[in-house]
Amino acid sequence: MIDYALAERLHGHLAVLALAVLLHPVITLRTRRAVTRGTKWTTDLAALLLSAPFVAGLLLYPSYRGEVKGGLLASAPAAAAAFETKEHLAVMAVALVIAGAVVVRAAGQTLEGRRAAWALLTAGWACGALTGALGIWVASKG
């Protein structure tokens, strides 16, 4: 069985990698007139990479609830509440990025499609960045 602390760090680092990859389509959808193969590829990759730490988080949650949450509630209730907010933001980030990837594939060659995809991916990136910031803050309290 993998150590909880190691799994927690891998979970966070993979999410940061996904957000870094996601910057490519966020930028290119705003600056180019057409969706390139590279933009499609990095959009798909970002959606996949962001889904992986989400699934890892689901697998880590029972350990968090059993080993960390009680102590965090007792010592830092605001951090425990922030953790729950972080989880909701993570769900939103994944949903927005997957939706953005679908729009890039389905309608990315139209101006409206690129605008919609850009809005979805940018909102997903923002939710992901907030998730990461809250995750770092919560981890520092636990």
N, CA and C of each residue as an Amber inpcrd file, in Angstrom:
protein
   426
   0.8450000  -1.1860000   0.0000000   0.0000000   0.0000000   0.0000000
   0.8850000   1.2430000   0.0000000   0.5070000   2.2240000  -0.7720000
   1.2860000   3.4520000  -0.8740000   1.0400000   4.3420000   0.3600000
   2.0690000   4.9950000   0.7900000   2.0000000   5.8920000   1.9330000
   1.0580000   7.0550000   1.6290000   0.2000000   7.4280000   2.5880000
  -0.7780000   8.4980000   2.3910000  -0.0960000   9.8140000   2.0350000
   0.9610000  10.1850000   2.7470000   1.6400000  11.4580000   2.4930000
   2.2230000  11.4980000   1.0800000   2.7990000  10.3910000   0.6380000
   3.3460000  10.3260000  -0.7140000   2.2220000  10.4380000  -1.7450000
   1.1430000   9.7010000  -1.5370000   0.0090000   9.7370000  -2.4590000
  -0.5960000  11.1380000  -2.5260000  -0.6790000  11.7980000  -1.3820000
  -1.2130000  13.1630000  -1.3380000  -0.3510000  14.1120000  -2.1760000
   0.9450000  13.9780000  -2.0770000   1.8490000  14.8470000  -2.8380000
   1.7970000  14.5420000  -4.3320000   1.7490000  13.2750000  -4.6860000
   1.6180000  12.9060000  -6.1000000   0.3130000  13.4460000  -6.6860000
  -0.7380000  13.3570000  -5.9170000  -2.0560000  13.8770000  -6.2950000
  -1.9480000  15.3700000  -6.6190000  -1.3060000  16.1220000  -5.7750000
  -1.1580000  17.5570000  -5.9840000  -0.2400000  17.8970000  -7.1440000
   0.8770000  17.2000000  -7.2390000   1.8250000  17.4830000  -8.3190000
   1.2380000  17.1640000  -9.6950000   0.4690000  16.0960000  -9.7900000
  -0.1680000  15.7450000 -11.0520000  -1.1960000  16.8120000 -11.4480000
  -1.8940000  17.3430000 -10.4740000  -2.8600000  18.4120000 -10.7600000
  -2.1520000  19.6740000 -11.2510000  -1.0210000  20.0010000 -10.6520000
  -0.2530000  21.1670000 -11.1020000   0.2340000  20.9570000 -12.5400000
   0.6920000  19.7620000 -12.8550000   1.1120000  19.4520000 -14.2180000
  -0.0580000  19.6360000 -15.1880000  -1.2290000  19.1740000 -14.8090000
  -2.4120000  19.3200000 -15.6590000  -2.7230000  20.7940000 -15.9050000
  -2.6220000  21.6080000 -14.8730000  -2.8960000  23.0360000 -15.0350000
  -1.8640000  23.7040000 -15.9340000  -0.6250000  23.2640000 -15.8460000
   0.4200000  23.8090000 -16.7190000   0.1310000  23.4510000 -18.1750000
  -0.2500000  22.2090000 -18.4350000  -0.5790000  21.7760000 -19.7950000
  -1.8110000  22.5320000 -20.3030000  -2.7570000  22.7730000 -19.4250000
  -3.9980000  23.4600000 -19.7990000  -3.7560000  24.8970000 -20.2540000
  -2.6790000  25.4980000 -19.8190000  -2.3870000  26.8620000 -20.2620000
  -2.1950000  26.9470000 -21.7830000  -1.6830000  25.8970000 -22.4070000
  -1.4840000  25.9290000 -23.8610000  -2.7930000  26.1670000 -24.6120000
  -3.8220000  25.3440000 -24.4150000  -5.0560000  25.6330000 -25.1520000
  -5.7310000  26.9320000 -24.7100000  -5.6070000  27.2920000 -23.4470000
  -6.1930000  28.5580000 -22.9970000  -5.5780000  29.7190000 -23.7790000
  -4.2800000  29.6840000 -23.9730000  -3.6060000  30.7570000 -24.7040000
  -3.8700000  30.6670000 -26.2030000  -3.7370000  29.4760000 -26.7790000
  -3.8700000  29.3700000 -28.2370000  -5.2970000  29.5930000 -28.7200000
  -6.2840000  29.2410000 -27.9230000  -7.6670000  29.4960000 -28.3400000
  -7.9610000  30.9940000 -28.4090000  -7.1980000  31.7800000 -27.6860000
  -7.3910000  33.2290000 -27.6830000  -6.5550000  33.9270000 -28.7470000
  -5.4520000  33.3050000 -29.1530000  -4.5120000  34.0060000 -30.0300000
  -4.4820000  33.4860000 -31.4620000  -5.0540000  32.3430000 -31.7420000
  -5.0190000  31.7830000 -33.1000000  -6.4170000  31.7470000 -33.7020000
  -6.4540000  31.7980000 -35.0140000  -7.7410000  31.8150000 -35.7300000
  -8.3210000  30.4140000 -35.9510000  -7.5040000  29.4040000 -35.7990000
  -7.9720000  28.0320000 -36.0170000  -7.4390000  27.1410000 -34.8950000
  -8.1620000  26.0740000 -34.6560000  -7.7260000  25.0980000 -33.6630000
  -6.7720000  24.1290000 -34.3500000  -5.5570000  24.0840000 -33.8710000
  -4.5550000  23.1920000 -34.4530000  -4.6290000  21.8080000 -33.8170000
  -3.9370000  20.8800000 -34.4440000  -3.8460000  19.5290000 -33.8840000
  -3.2040000  19.5730000 -32.5000000  -2.1990000  20.4310000 -32.3240000
  -1.5330000  20.5710000 -31.0290000  -2.4600000  21.0890000 -29.9480000
  -3.3240000  22.0250000 -30.3200000  -4.2910000  22.5470000 -29.3440000
  -5.2760000  21.4570000 -28.9410000  -5.7470000  20.7000000 -29.9120000
  -6.6570000  19.5900000 -29.5940000  -5.9560000  18.5730000 -28.6870000
  -4.7140000  18.2620000 -29.0310000  -3.9670000  17.2720000 -28.2680000
  -3.7350000  17.7370000 -26.8340000  -3.3070000  18.9930000 -26.6540000
  -3.0440000  19.4620000 -25.2840000  -4.3350000  19.6380000 -24.4930000
  -5.4230000  19.9490000 -25.1700000  -6.7100000  20.0290000 -24.4740000
  -7.1150000  18.6570000 -23.9520000  -7.0040000  17.6520000 -24.8130000
  -7.3250000  16.2810000 -24.3920000  -6.3910000  15.8140000 -23.2710000
  -5.1110000  16.1090000 -23.4230000  -4.1340000  15.7160000 -22.4110000
  -4.4210000  16.3920000 -21.0760000  -4.7490000  17.6810000 -21.1220000
  -5.0660000  18.4050000 -19.8870000  -6.2940000  17.8060000 -19.2040000
  -7.3140000  17.4570000 -19.9900000  -8.5190000  16.8470000 -19.4140000
  -8.1820000  15.5090000 -18.7630000  -7.3680000  14.7210000 -19.4370000
  -6.9570000  13.4280000 -18.8850000  -6.1020000  13.6120000 -17.6290000
  -5.1230000  14.5070000 -17.7170000  -4.2400000  14.7430000 -16.5620000
  -5.0010000  15.2980000 -15.3640000  -6.0030000  16.1380000 -15.6070000
  -6.7760000  16.6910000 -14.4940000  -7.7370000  15.6550000 -13.9180000
  -8.1790000  14.7310000 -14.7450000  -9.0630000  13.6640000 -14.2580000
  -8.3090000  12.6830000 -13.3600000  -7.0360000  12.4590000 -13.6430000
  -6.2510000  11.5000000 -12.8540000  -6.1290000  11.8970000 -11.3880000
  -5.7390000  13.1350000 -11.0380000  -5.6770000  13.4700000  -9.6170000
  -7.0660000  13.5360000  -8.9810000  -8.0880000  13.8010000  -9.7910000
  -9.4430000  13.7850000  -9.2630000  -9.8020000  12.3680000  -8.7920000
  -9.5070000  11.3840000  -9.6320000  -9.7610000   9.9870000  -9.2550000
  -8.8850000   9.6020000  -8.0590000  -7.6190000  10.0460000  -8.0800000
  -6.7320000   9.7660000  -6.9390000  -7.2910000  10.3710000  -5.6600000
  -7.8510000  11.5710000  -5.7610000  -8.4630000  12.2060000  -4.5950000
  -9.6330000  11.3970000  -4.0570000 -10.4230000  10.8330000  -4.9650000
 -11.5270000   9.9760000  -4.5260000 -11.0020000   8.7580000  -3.7630000
  -9.8870000   8.2150000  -4.2440000  -9.2950000   7.0500000  -3.5770000
  -8.6440000   7.4300000  -2.2430000  -8.1170000   8.6620000  -2.1560000
  -7.4720000   9.1230000  -0.9250000  -8.4760000   9.5650000   0.1400000
  -9.6800000   9.9380000  -0.2690000 -10.6310000  10.5270000   0.6700000
 -10.9310000   9.6490000   1.8860000 -11.1200000   8.3450000   1.7440000
 -11.3770000   7.5410000   2.9530000 -10.2210000   7.6190000   3.9680000
  -8.9870000   7.6300000   3.4870000  -7.8460000   7.7710000   4.4070000
  -7.8360000   9.1440000   5.0500000  -8.1280000  10.1770000   4.2650000
  -8.2000000  11.5340000   4.8100000  -9.2520000  11.5860000   5.9140000
 -10.4400000  11.0330000   5.6180000 -11.5320000  11.0800000   6.5880000
 -11.1590000  10.3230000   7.8650000 -10.4690000   9.1970000   7.7280000
 -10.1290000   8.3850000   8.8860000  -8.9110000   8.8660000   9.6510000
  -7.9150000   9.4270000   8.9490000  -6.6440000   9.7570000   9.5930000
  -6.4170000  11.2430000   9.8380000  -7.0400000  12.1100000   9.0470000
  -6.6880000  13.5260000   9.0850000  -7.8470000  14.4160000   9.5130000
  -9.0220000  14.1630000   9.0070000 -10.1400000  15.0840000   9.1670000
 -10.4860000  15.3760000  10.6220000 -10.5090000  14.3630000  11.4650000
 -10.8530000  14.5830000  12.8720000  -9.8970000  15.5430000  13.5570000
  -8.6100000  15.3250000  13.3720000  -7.6180000  16.2220000  13.9580000
  -7.6860000  17.6110000  13.3640000  -7.9430000  17.6970000  12.0740000
  -8.0500000  18.9930000  11.4120000  -9.2760000  19.7550000  11.9130000
 -10.3890000  19.0600000  12.1030000 -11.5920000  19.7030000  12.6460000
 -11.3360000  20.2530000  14.0410000 -10.5660000  19.5070000  14.8400000
 -10.2820000  19.9360000  16.2140000  -9.2780000  21.0840000  16.2580000
  -8.2490000  21.0250000  15.4180000  -7.1810000  22.0200000  15.5060000
  -7.3450000  23.2030000  14.5640000  -7.9970000  22.9990000  13.4380000
  -8.1370000  24.0720000  12.4470000  -9.4550000  23.9000000  11.6860000
 -10.5790000  24.2220000  12.3420000 -11.8710000  24.0020000  11.6850000
 -12.0340000  24.7740000  10.3730000 -11.4090000  25.9420000  10.2650000
 -11.5010000  26.7010000   9.0100000 -10.8130000  25.9420000   7.8810000
  -9.7060000  25.2900000   8.1820000  -8.9980000  24.5050000   7.1680000
  -9.8260000  23.2840000   6.7670000 -10.4970000  22.6620000   7.7350000
 -11.3540000  21.5180000   7.4130000 -12.4930000  21.9490000   6.4890000
 -13.0580000  23.1220000   6.7470000 -14.1130000  23.6410000   5.8710000
 -13.5460000  23.9870000   4.4940000 -12.3470000  24.5390000   4.4740000
 -11.7090000  24.8790000   3.1950000 -11.4410000  23.6290000   2.3760000
 -11.1480000  22.5200000   3.0440000 -10.9310000  21.2660000   2.3230000
 -12.1920000  20.8780000   1.5540000 -13.3330000  21.0180000   2.1870000
 -14.5890000  20.6710000   1.5160000 -14.8370000  21.6040000   0.3310000
 -14.5310000  22.8820000   0.4880000 -14.6460000  23.8320000  -0.6210000
 -13.7100000  23.4270000  -1.7550000 -12.4960000  23.0220000  -1.3960000
 -11.5030000  22.5630000  -2.3790000 -12.0550000  21.3970000  -3.1900000
 -12.7280000  20.4880000  -2.5390000 -13.2810000  19.3310000  -3.2340000
 -14.3520000  19.7410000  -4.2440000 -15.1900000  20.6960000  -3.8670000
 -16.2180000  21.1770000  -4.7890000 -15.5950000  21.9040000  -5.9840000
 -14.5690000  22.7010000  -5.7240000 -13.8720000  23.3830000  -6.8170000
 -13.2080000  22.3820000  -7.7600000 -12.6870000  21.2990000  -7.2080000
 -12.0540000  20.2700000  -8.0410000 -13.0730000  19.6320000  -8.9790000
 -14.2570000  19.3410000  -8.4780000 -15.3110000  18.7720000  -9.3260000
 -15.6430000  19.7440000 -10.4550000 -15.7740000  21.0260000 -10.1090000
 -16.0850000  22.0330000 -11.1280000 -14.9660000  22.1270000 -12.1560000
 -13.7120000  22.1100000 -11.7000000 -12.5740000  22.2120000 -12.6170000
 -12.5810000  21.0630000 -13.6180000 -12.7520000  19.8630000 -13.1280000
 -12.7430000  18.6900000 -14.0210000 -13.9040000  18.7640000 -15.0060000
 -15.0870000  19.0920000 -14.5170000 -16.2530000  19.1680000 -15.4050000
 -16.0630000  20.2420000 -16.4760000 -15.5580000  21.4020000 -16.0840000
 -15.3520000  22.4890000 -17.0490000 -14.3010000  22.1350000 -18.0920000
 -13.2200000  21.5100000 -17.6650000 -12.1460000  21.1700000 -18.6050000
 -12.5930000  20.0520000 -19.5630000 -13.2930000  19.0660000 -19.0660000
 -13.8060000  18.0200000 -19.9590000 -14.8040000  18.6270000 -20.9490000
 -15.6810000  19.5000000 -20.4660000 -16.6250000  20.1650000 -21.3680000
 -15.8840000  21.0020000 -22.4100000 -14.8440000  21.6990000 -21.9830000
 -14.0430000  22.4850000 -22.9200000 -13.3870000  21.6170000 -23.9720000
 -12.8860000  20.4660000 -23.5730000 -12.2600000  19.5410000 -24.5250000
 -13.2850000  19.0320000 -25.5370000 -14.4910000  18.7550000 -25.0840000
 -15.5490000  18.3070000 -25.9940000 -15.8860000  19.4210000 -26.9840000
 -15.9890000  20.6490000 -26.5030000 -16.3170000  21.7690000 -27.3920000
 -15.1970000  22.0140000 -28.3960000 -13.9410000  21.9010000 -27.9750000
 -12.8270000  22.0580000 -28.9120000 -12.9690000  21.0550000 -30.0500000
 -13.2890000  19.8200000 -29.7230000 -13.4230000  18.7740000 -30.7510000
 -14.6780000  18.9700000 -31.6090000 -15.7880000  19.3780000 -30.9840000
 -17.0610000  19.4450000 -31.6960000 -17.2540000  20.7460000 -32.4780000
 -16.7770000  21.8580000 -31.9470000 -17.0830000  23.1540000 -32.5680000
 -15.9000000  24.0950000 -32.6270000 -14.7100000  23.5700000 -32.4140000
 -13.5350000  24.4170000 -32.3170000 -13.1560000  25.1600000 -33.5750000
 -13.6590000  24.7460000 -34.7180000 -13.2980000  25.4470000 -35.9550000
 -14.1390000  26.6950000 -36.1970000 -15.1590000  26.9040000 -35.3740000
 -15.9570000  28.1300000 -35.4900000 -15.5140000  29.1220000 -34.4230000
 -15.7240000  30.3960000 -34.7050000 -15.3720000  31.4380000 -33.7340000
 -16.1480000  31.2500000 -32.4350000 -17.4310000  30.9580000 -32.5400000
 -18.2570000  30.7550000 -31.3420000 -17.7800000  29.5410000 -30.5490000
 -17.4050000  28.4910000 -31.2580000 -16.9000000  27.2880000 -30.5960000
 -15.6010000  27.5610000 -29.8650000 -14.6880000  28.3000000 -30.5050000
 -13.4180000  28.6370000 -29.8470000 -13.6560000  29.5090000 -28.6250000
 -14.5670000  30.4520000 -28.7370000 -14.8840000  31.3190000 -27.5860000
 -15.4790000  30.5100000 -26.4330000 -16.3980000  29.6130000 -26.7630000
 -17.0160000  28.7720000 -25.7220000 -15.9780000  27.8640000 -25.0790000
 -15.1370000  27.2450000 -25.9020000 -14.0980000  26.3670000 -25.3640000
 -13.1360000  27.1600000 -24.4880000 -12.7420000  28.3320000 -24.9530000
 -11.8330000  29.1690000 -24.1710000 -12.4530000  29.5150000 -22.8080000
 -13.7320000  29.9070000 -22.8180000 -14.4000000  30.2680000 -21.5600000
 -14.4490000  29.0710000 -20.6040000 -14.7950000  27.9040000 -21.1200000
 -14.8640000  26.7020000 -20.2870000 -13.4890000  26.3290000 -19.7320000
 -12.4760000  26.3300000 -20.6070000 -11.1290000  25.9330000 -20.1730000
 -10.5240000  26.9570000 -19.2110000 -10.7800000  28.2220000 -19.4490000
 -10.2550000  29.2590000 -18.5490000 -10.9240000  29.1650000 -17.1800000
 -12.2310000  28.9650000 -17.1730000 -12.9370000  28.7900000 -15.8950000
 -12.4410000  27.5320000 -15.1860000 -12.2050000  26.4630000 -15.9400000
 -11.6630000  25.2350000 -15.3500000 -10.2820000  25.4560000 -14.7730000
  -9.4360000  26.2080000 -15.5030000  -8.0940000  26.5120000 -15.0010000
  -8.1850000  27.3170000 -13.7050000  -9.0670000  28.3160000 -13.6780000
  -9.2140000  29.1440000 -12.4740000  -9.6940000  28.3040000 -11.2850000
 -10.6780000  27.4400000 -11.5120000 -11.1420000  26.5560000 -10.4290000
 -10.0250000  25.6250000  -9.9760000  -9.2490000  25.1210000 -10.9290000
  -8.1240000  24.2470000 -10.5860000  -7.0510000  24.9770000  -9.7890000
  -6.7430000  26.2100000 -10.1840000  -5.7410000  26.9870000  -9.4510000
  -6.2130000  27.2910000  -8.0350000  -7.4850000  27.6290000  -7.8730000
  -8.0320000  27.8530000  -6.5250000  -8.0130000  26.5650000  -5.7090000
  -8.3120000  25.4610000  -6.3630000  -8.2540000  24.1580000  -5.6880000
  -6.8450000  23.9010000  -5.1610000  -5.8590000  24.1470000  -6.0010000
  -4.4620000  23.9410000  -5.5890000  -4.0590000  24.8470000  -4.4460000
  -4.4540000  26.1150000  -4.5270000  -4.1070000  27.0560000  -3.4530000
  -4.7390000  26.6250000  -2.1260000  -5.9960000  26.2380000  -2.1840000
  -6.6410000  25.7530000  -0.9560000  -6.0060000  24.4620000  -0.4660000
  -5.6410000  23.5830000  -1.3840000  -5.0070000  22.3280000  -0.9890000
  -3.6810000  22.5670000  -0.2700000  -2.8960000  23.4980000  -0.7700000
  -1.6200000  23.8260000  -0.1110000  -1.8820000  24.4060000   1.2760000
  -2.8570000  25.3000000   1.3760000  -3.1590000  25.9200000   2.6740000
  -3.6640000  24.8820000   3.6720000  -4.5680000  24.0200000   3.2300000
  -5.0980000  22.9840000   4.1220000  -3.9880000  22.0490000   4.5520000
  -3.1330000  21.6310000   3.6310000  -2.0220000  20.7250000   3.9740000
  -1.0780000  21.3610000   4.9890000  -0.9170000  22.6660000   4.9210000
  -0.0340000  23.3340000   5.8730000  -0.6210000  23.3550000   7.2850000
  -1.9270000  23.2050000   7.3900000  -2.5910000  23.2210000   8.6990000
  -2.6860000  21.8290000   9.3140000  -2.6190000  20.8040000   8.4600000
  -2.8040000  19.4380000   8.9400000  -1.5170000  18.8330000   9.2900000
